[in-house]
Short mmCIF file of C-alpha atoms in Angstrom, two decimals:
data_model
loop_
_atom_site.label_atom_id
_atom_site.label_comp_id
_atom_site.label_asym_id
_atom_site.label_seq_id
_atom_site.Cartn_x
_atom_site.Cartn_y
_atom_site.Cartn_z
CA UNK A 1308 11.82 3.68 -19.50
CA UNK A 1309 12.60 2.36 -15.83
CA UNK A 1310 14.10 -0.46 -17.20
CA UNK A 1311 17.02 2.08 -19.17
CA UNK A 1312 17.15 4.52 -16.50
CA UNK A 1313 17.92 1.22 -13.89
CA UNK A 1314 20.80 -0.27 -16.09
CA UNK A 1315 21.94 3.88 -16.68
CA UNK A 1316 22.02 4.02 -12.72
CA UNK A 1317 24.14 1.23 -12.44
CA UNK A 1318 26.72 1.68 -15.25
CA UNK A 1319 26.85 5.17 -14.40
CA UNK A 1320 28.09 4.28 -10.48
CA UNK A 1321 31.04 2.55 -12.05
CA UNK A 1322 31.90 5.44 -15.07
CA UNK A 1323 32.21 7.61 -11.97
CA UNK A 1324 34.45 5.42 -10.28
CA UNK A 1325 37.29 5.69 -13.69
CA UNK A 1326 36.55 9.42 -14.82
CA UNK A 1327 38.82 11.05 -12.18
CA UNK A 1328 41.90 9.15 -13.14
CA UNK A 1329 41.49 9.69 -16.99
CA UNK A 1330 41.93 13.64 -16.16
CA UNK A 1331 44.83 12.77 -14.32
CA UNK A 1332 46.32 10.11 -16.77
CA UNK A 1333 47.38 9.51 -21.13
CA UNK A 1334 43.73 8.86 -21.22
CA UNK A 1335 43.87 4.96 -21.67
CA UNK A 1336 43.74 2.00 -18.58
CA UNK A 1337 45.45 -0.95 -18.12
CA UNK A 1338 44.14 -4.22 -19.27
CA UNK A 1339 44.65 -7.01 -17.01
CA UNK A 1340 42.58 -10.23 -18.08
CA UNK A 1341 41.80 -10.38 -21.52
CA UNK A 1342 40.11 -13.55 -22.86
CA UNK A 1343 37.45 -14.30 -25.84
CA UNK A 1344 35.10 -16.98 -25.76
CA UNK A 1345 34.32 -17.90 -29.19
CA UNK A 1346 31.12 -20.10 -28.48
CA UNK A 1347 29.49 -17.84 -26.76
CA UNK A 1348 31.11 -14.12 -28.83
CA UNK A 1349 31.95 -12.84 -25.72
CA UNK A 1350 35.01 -10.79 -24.67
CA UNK A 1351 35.62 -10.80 -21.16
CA UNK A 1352 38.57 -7.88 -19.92
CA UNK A 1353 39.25 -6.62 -16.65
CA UNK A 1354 40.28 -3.32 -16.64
CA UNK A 1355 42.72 -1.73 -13.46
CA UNK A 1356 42.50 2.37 -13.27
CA UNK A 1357 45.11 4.48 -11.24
CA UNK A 1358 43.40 4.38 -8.46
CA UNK A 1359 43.64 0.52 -8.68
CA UNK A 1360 39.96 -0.05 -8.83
CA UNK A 1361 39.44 -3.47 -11.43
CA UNK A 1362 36.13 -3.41 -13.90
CA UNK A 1363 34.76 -6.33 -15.13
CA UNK A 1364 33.48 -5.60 -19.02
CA UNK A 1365 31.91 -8.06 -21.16
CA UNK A 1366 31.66 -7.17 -24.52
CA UNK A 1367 31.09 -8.88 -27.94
CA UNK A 1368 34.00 -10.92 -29.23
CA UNK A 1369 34.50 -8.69 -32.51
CA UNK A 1370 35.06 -5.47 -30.37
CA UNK A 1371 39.19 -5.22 -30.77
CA UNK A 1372 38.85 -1.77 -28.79
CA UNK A 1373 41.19 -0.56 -25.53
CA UNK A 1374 39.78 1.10 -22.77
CA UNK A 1375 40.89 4.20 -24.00
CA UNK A 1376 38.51 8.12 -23.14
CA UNK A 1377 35.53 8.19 -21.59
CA UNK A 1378 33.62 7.41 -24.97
CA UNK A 1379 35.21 3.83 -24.18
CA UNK A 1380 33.28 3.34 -20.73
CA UNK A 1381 29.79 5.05 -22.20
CA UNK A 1382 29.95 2.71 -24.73
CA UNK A 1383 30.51 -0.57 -22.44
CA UNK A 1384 28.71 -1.27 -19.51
CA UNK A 1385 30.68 -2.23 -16.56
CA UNK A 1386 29.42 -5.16 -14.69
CA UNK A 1387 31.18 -5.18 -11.37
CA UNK A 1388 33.71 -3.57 -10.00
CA UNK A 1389 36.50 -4.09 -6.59
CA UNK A 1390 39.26 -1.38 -4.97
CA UNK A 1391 42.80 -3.80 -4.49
CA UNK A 1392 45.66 -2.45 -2.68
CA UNK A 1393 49.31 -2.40 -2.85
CA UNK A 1394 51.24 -1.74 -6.25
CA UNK A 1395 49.60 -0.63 -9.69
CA UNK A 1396 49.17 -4.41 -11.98
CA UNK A 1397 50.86 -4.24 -15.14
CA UNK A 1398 49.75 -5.07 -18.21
CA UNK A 1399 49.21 -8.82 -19.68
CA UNK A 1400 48.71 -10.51 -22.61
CA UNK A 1401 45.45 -11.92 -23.77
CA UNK A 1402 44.70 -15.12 -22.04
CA UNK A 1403 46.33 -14.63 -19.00
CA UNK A 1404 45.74 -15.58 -15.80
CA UNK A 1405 46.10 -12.63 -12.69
CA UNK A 1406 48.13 -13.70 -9.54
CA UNK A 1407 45.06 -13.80 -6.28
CA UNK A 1408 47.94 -11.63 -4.56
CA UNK A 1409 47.72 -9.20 -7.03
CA UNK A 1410 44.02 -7.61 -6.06
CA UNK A 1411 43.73 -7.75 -1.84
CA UNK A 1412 40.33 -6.34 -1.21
CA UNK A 1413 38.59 -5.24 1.59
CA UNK A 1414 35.57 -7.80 1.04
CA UNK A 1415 32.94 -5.71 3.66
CA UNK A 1416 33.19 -2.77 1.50
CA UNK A 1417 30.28 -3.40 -0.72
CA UNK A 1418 29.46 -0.71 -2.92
CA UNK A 1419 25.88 -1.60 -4.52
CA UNK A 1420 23.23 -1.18 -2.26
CA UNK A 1421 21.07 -4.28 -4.43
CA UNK A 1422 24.03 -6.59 -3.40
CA UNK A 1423 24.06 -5.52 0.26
CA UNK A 1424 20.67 -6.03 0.68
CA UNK A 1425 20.76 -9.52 -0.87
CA UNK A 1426 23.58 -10.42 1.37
CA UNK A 1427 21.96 -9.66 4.56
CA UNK A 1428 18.53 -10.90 3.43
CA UNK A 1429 19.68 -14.40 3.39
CA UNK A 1430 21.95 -14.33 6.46
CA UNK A 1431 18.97 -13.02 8.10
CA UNK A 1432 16.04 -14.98 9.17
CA UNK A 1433 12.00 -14.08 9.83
CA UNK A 1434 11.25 -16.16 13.32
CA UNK A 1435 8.01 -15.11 14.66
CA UNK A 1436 4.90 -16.02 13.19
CA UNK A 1437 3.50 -12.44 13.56
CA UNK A 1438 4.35 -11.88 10.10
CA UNK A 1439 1.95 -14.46 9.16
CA UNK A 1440 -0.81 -12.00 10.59
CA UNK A 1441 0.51 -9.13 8.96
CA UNK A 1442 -0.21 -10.83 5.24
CA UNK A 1443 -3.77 -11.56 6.69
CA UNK A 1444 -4.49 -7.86 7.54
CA UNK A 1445 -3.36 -6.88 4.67
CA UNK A 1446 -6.16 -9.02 2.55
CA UNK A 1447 -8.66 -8.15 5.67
CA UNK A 1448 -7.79 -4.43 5.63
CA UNK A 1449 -6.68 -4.35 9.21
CA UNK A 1450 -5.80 -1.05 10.58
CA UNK A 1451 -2.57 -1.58 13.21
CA UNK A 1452 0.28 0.91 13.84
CA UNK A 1453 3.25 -0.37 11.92
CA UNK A 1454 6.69 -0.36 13.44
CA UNK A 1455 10.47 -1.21 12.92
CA UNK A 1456 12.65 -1.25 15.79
CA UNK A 1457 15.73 -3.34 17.51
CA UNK A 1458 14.74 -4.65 20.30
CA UNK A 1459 17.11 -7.23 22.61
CA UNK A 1460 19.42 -7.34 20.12
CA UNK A 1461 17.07 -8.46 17.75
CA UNK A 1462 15.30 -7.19 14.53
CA UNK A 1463 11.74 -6.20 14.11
CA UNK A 1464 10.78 -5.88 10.91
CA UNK A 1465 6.91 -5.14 10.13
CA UNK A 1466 5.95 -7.20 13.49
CA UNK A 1467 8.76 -9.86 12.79
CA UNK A 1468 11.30 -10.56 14.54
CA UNK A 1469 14.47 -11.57 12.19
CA UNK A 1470 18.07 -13.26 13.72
CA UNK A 1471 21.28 -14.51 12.27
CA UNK A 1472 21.02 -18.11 10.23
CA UNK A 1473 22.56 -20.10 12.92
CA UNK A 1474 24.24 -21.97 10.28
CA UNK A 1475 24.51 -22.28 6.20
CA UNK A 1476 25.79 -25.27 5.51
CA UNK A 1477 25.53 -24.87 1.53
CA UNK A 1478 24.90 -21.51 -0.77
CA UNK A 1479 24.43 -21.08 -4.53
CA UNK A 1480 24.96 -17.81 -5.91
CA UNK A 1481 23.89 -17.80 -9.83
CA UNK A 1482 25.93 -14.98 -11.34
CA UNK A 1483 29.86 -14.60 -10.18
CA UNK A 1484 30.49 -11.00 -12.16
CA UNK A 1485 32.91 -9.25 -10.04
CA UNK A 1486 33.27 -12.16 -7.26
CA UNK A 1487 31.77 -9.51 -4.81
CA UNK A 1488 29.21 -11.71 -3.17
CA UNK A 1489 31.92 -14.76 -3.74
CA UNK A 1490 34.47 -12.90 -1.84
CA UNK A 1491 31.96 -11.27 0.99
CA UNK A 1492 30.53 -15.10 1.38
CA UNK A 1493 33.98 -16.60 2.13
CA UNK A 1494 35.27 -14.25 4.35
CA UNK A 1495 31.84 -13.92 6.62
CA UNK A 1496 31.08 -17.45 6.19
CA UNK A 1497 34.10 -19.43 5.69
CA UNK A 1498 32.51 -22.92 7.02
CA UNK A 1499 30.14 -22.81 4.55
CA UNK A 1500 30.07 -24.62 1.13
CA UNK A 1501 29.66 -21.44 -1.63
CA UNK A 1502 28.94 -23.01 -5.08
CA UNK A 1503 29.19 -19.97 -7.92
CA UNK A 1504 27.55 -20.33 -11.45
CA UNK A 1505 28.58 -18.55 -14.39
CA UNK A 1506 27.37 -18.70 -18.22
CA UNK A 1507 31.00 -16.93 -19.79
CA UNK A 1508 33.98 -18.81 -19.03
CA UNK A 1509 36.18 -15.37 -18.75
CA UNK A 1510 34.01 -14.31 -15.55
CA UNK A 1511 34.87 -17.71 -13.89
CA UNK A 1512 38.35 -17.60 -15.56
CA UNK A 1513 38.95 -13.45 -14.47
CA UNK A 1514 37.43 -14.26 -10.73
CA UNK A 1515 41.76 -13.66 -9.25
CA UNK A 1516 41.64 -10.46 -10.78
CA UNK A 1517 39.60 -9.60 -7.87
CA UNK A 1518 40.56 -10.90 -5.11
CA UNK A 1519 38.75 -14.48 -5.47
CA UNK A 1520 40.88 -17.24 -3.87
CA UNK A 1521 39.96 -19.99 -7.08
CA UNK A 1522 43.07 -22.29 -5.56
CA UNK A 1523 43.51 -24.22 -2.20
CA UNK A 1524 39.61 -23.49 -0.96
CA UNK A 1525 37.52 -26.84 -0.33
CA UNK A 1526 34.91 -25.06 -0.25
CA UNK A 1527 34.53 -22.79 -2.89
CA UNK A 1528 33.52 -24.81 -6.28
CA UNK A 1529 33.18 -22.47 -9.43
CA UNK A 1530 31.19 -23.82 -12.02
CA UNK A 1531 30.75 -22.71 -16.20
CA UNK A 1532 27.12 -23.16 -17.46
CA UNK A 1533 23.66 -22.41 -17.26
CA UNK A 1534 22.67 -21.21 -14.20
CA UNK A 1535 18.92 -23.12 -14.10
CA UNK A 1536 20.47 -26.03 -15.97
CA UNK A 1537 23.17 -26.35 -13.25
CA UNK A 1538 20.04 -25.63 -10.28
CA UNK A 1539 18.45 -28.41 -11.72
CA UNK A 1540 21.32 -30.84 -11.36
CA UNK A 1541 21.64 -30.89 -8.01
CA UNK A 1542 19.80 -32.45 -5.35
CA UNK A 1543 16.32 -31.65 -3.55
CA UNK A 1544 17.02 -29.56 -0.92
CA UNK A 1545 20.46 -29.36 -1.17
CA UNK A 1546 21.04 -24.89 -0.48
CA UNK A 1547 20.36 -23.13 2.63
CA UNK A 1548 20.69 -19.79 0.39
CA UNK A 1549 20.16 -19.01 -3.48
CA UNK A 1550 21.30 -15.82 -4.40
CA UNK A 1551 20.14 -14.83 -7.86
CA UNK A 1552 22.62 -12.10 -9.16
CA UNK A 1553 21.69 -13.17 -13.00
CA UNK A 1554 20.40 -10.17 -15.37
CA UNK A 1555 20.27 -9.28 -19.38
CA UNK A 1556 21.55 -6.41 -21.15
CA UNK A 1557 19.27 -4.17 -19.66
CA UNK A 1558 20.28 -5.15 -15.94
CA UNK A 1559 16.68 -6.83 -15.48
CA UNK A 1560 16.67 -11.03 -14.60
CA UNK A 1561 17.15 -13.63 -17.84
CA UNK A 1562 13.81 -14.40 -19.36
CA UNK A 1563 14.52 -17.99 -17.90
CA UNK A 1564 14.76 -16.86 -13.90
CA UNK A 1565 11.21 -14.85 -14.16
CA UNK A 1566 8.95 -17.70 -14.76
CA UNK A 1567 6.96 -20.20 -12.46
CA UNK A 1568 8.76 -23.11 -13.72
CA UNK A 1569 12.19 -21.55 -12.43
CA UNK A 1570 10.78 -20.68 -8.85
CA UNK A 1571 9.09 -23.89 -8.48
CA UNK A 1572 12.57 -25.28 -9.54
CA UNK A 1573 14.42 -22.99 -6.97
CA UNK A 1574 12.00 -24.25 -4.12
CA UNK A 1575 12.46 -27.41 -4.43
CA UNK A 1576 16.41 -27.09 -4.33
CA UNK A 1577 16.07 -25.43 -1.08
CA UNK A 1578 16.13 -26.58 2.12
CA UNK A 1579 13.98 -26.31 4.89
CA UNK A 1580 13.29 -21.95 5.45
CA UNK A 1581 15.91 -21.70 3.10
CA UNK A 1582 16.25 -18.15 1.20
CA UNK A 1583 15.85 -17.44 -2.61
CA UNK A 1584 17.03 -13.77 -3.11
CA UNK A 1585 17.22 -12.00 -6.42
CA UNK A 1586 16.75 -8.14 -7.69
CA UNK A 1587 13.54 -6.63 -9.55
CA UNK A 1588 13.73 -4.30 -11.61
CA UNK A 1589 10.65 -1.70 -11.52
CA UNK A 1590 9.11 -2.28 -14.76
CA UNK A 1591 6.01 -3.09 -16.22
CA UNK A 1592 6.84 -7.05 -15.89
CA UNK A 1593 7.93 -7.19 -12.46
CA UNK A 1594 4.05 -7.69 -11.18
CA UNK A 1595 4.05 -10.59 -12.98
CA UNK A 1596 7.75 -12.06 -11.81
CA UNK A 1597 6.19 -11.14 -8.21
CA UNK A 1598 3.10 -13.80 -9.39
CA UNK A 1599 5.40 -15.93 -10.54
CA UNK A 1600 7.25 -16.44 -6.98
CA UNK A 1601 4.05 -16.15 -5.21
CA UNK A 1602 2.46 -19.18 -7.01
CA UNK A 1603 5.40 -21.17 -5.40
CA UNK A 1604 5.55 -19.69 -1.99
CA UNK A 1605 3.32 -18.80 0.14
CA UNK A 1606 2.66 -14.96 0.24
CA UNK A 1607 3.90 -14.44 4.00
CA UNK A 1608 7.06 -15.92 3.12
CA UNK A 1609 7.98 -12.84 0.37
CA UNK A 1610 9.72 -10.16 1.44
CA UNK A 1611 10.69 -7.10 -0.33
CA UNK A 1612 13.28 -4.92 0.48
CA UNK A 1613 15.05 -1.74 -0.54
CA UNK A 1614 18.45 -1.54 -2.68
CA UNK A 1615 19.76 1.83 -0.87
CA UNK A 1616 20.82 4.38 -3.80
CA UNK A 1617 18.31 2.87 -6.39
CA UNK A 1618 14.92 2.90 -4.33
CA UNK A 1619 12.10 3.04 -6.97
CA UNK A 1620 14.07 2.02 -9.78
CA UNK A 1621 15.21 -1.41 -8.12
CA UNK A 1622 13.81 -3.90 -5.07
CA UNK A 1623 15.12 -7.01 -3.67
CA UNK A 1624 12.98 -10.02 -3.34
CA UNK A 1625 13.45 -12.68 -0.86
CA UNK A 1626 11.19 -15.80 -0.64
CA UNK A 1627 11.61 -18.37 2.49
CA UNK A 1628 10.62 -22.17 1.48
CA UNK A 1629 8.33 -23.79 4.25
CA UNK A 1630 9.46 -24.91 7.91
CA UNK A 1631 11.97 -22.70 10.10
CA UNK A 1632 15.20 -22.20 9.36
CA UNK A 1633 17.79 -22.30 12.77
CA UNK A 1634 18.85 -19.17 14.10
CA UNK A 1635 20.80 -17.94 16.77
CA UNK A 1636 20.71 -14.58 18.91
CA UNK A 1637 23.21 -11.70 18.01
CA UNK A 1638 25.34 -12.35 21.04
CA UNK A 1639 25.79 -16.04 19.87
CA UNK A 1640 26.37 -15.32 16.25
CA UNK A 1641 29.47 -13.12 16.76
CA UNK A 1642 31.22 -13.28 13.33
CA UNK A 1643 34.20 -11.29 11.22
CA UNK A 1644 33.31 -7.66 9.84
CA UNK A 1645 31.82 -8.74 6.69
CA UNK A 1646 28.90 -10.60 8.80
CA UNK A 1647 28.51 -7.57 11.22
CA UNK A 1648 28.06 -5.01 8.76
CA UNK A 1649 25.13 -7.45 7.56
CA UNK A 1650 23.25 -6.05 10.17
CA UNK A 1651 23.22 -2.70 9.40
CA UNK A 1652 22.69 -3.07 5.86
CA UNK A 1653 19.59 -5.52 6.48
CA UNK A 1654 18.34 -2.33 8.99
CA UNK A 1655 18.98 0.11 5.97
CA UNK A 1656 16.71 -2.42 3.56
CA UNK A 1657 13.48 -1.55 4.94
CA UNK A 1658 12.03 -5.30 4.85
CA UNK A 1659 8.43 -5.64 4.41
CA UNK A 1660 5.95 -8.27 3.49
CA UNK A 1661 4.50 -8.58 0.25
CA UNK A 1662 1.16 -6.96 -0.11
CA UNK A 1663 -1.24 -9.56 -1.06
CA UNK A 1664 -3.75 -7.18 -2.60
CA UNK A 1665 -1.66 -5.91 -5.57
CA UNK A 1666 -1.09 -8.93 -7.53
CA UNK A 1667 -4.83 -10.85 -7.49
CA UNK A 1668 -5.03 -9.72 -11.19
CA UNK A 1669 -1.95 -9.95 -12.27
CA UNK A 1670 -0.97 -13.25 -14.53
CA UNK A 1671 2.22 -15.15 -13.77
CA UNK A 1672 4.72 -15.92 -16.45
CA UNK A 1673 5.14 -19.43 -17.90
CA UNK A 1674 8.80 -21.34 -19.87
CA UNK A 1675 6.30 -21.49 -22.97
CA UNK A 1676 5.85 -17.95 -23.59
CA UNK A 1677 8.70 -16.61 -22.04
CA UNK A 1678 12.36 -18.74 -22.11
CA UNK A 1679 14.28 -20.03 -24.48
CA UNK A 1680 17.68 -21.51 -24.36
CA UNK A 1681 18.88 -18.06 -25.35
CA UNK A 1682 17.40 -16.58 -22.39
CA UNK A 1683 19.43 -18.06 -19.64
#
């Protein structure tokens, strides 16, 4: 039931965004990327309402239908969506490409409150050992008066003090979807290397649509595949940041990104106090995905923070891989809107430590039982 009500929460902040401008218009939206991928029997469209907000739908490749009524957008589940400026797109023809210059967005406007917590909790870095106590009185029972404050331009956050990465040299975000965290990574970061992985070749294909500078950006590599097969590829130690923004037709992770084997993978493909962040659903599984990560990193390195809008229903999980990752003090790490508003939404997250306690019985899961090739 959480599960249904989590992925009804998050198609039902998009339908919101479109049902205004269907009063006010024939009834039907423009279409402005249109392409079918016939491996995989999977339509990709991006849809542009008057109010020039772009949808990214995936749908199966036999569905012929138009965004037409609000029937249409109950019956399809949006999986992304940006606000572009300037003039109304028109319509195009399937298969083709949208002009970049078409969709400006504002980048640090980041609706989901999941994805703004992810962002921040990998920009953001635990520096004091303190926390390391705070996982210890939590198995000992400890009684100690629990506080979150800013204090010299700092972050405490459950007796840990968290500052700015002082650098990312290289980030891997698994998932491109509405190119949301590609576009906020490029314009807050724009020194660092941002590697994208999608499964459907529309998402990569549709990523101009909104706003996603493909062309002309040595840094930016988009890649088609398997998101663990493509994690495996690549060297030991190679990301300072994996961002995990992967999830199944009910909004919860791929069968393939729960298991031990994949956070043992996604450990060893860090580098040192690099970040793994990724969003839990609040089901009956997500005890065991937390035993999973645990088994891989130490429990003092897990963090667990709120997505603002979906508390209950959704968390975000952040593991750190052993050593110390550089950081720098606010004043030093002065940085374009997209990274300042980082710090407010990492205050609005509520970070805390995983309790140790709550997962002693629980049984991680394992590739044999649980992933398939189908399941990535």
């Amino acid at each position: 039931m959480r599960k249904a009500c989590a992925a009804l929460l998050l198609q039902a902040v998009l339908v919101a965004a479109v049902k205004n401008s269907l009063d006010r218009g024939d009834g039907c939206h423009t279409v402005v990327f249109d392409q079918t991928d016939a491996s995989l029997h999977v339509r990709t469209l991006v849809v542009e309402n008057d109010d020039r907000q772009r949808v990214l739908v995936l749908t199966n490749d036999t569905d012929l239908s138009k965004p037409c009524g609000l029937r249409w957008w109950l019956d399809h589940n949006p999986q992304g969506e940006v606000q572009c400026t300037g003039k109304s797109a028109q319509p195009t023809a399937a298969g083709e490409a949208c002009a970049v210059s078409a969709c400006r967005v504002d980048s640090s406007e980041v609706e989901l409150g999941y994805v703004r917590t992810m962002l921040a909790s990998v920009v953001y870095a635990p520096t004091s050992a303190a926390h390391t106590m705070s996982a210890i009185c939590i198995e000992l029972g400890c009684r100690t008066r629990i506080r979150r404050a800013k204090v010299r331009n700092t972050l405490l956050q459950r007796h840990s003090q968290w500052l700015p990465r002082a650098h990312l040299k290289s980030v891997l975000v698994i998932g491109l979807g509405s190119s949301t965290m590609a576009n906020w990574f490029r314009r807050a970061l724009p020194e660092t290397a941002l590697h994208v992985v999608d499964l459907v070749p529309g998402v990569v294909a549709a990523a101009p649509c909104f706003g996603l500078a493909t062309q002309g950006d040595s840094r930016l590599q988009l890649h088609v595949g398997d998101g663990r097969a493509f994690l495996q590829s690549r060297p030991d130690g190679e990301f300072d940041a994996i961002v995990l923004d992967a999830f199944d037709s009910s909004a919860a992770l791929p069968p393939c990104f729960r298991t031990h084997e994949f956070f043992e993978l996604a450990k060893k493909k860090l580098s040192v106090g690099g970040a793994l962040s990724f969003n839990l659903l609040a089901n009956k599984e997500a005890p065991r995905v937390l035993k999973s990560l645990a088994a891989n990193f130490e429990g003092h390195r897990v963090w667990l923070g709120d997505a603002p809008g979906a508390q209950g229903l959704q968390t975000v999980v952040t593991a750190f891989a052993p050593g110390r990752a550089a950081t720098a003090s606010e004043d030093e790490h002065k940085g374009p809107i997209e990274y300042a508003r980082a710090r407010s939404w990492f205050d609005d997250a509520n970070i805390r430590t995983l309790p140790a306690d709550v997962l002693q019985s629980v049984v991680p899961l394992d590739d044999a039982t649980l992933c398939n090739k189908q399941g990535r």
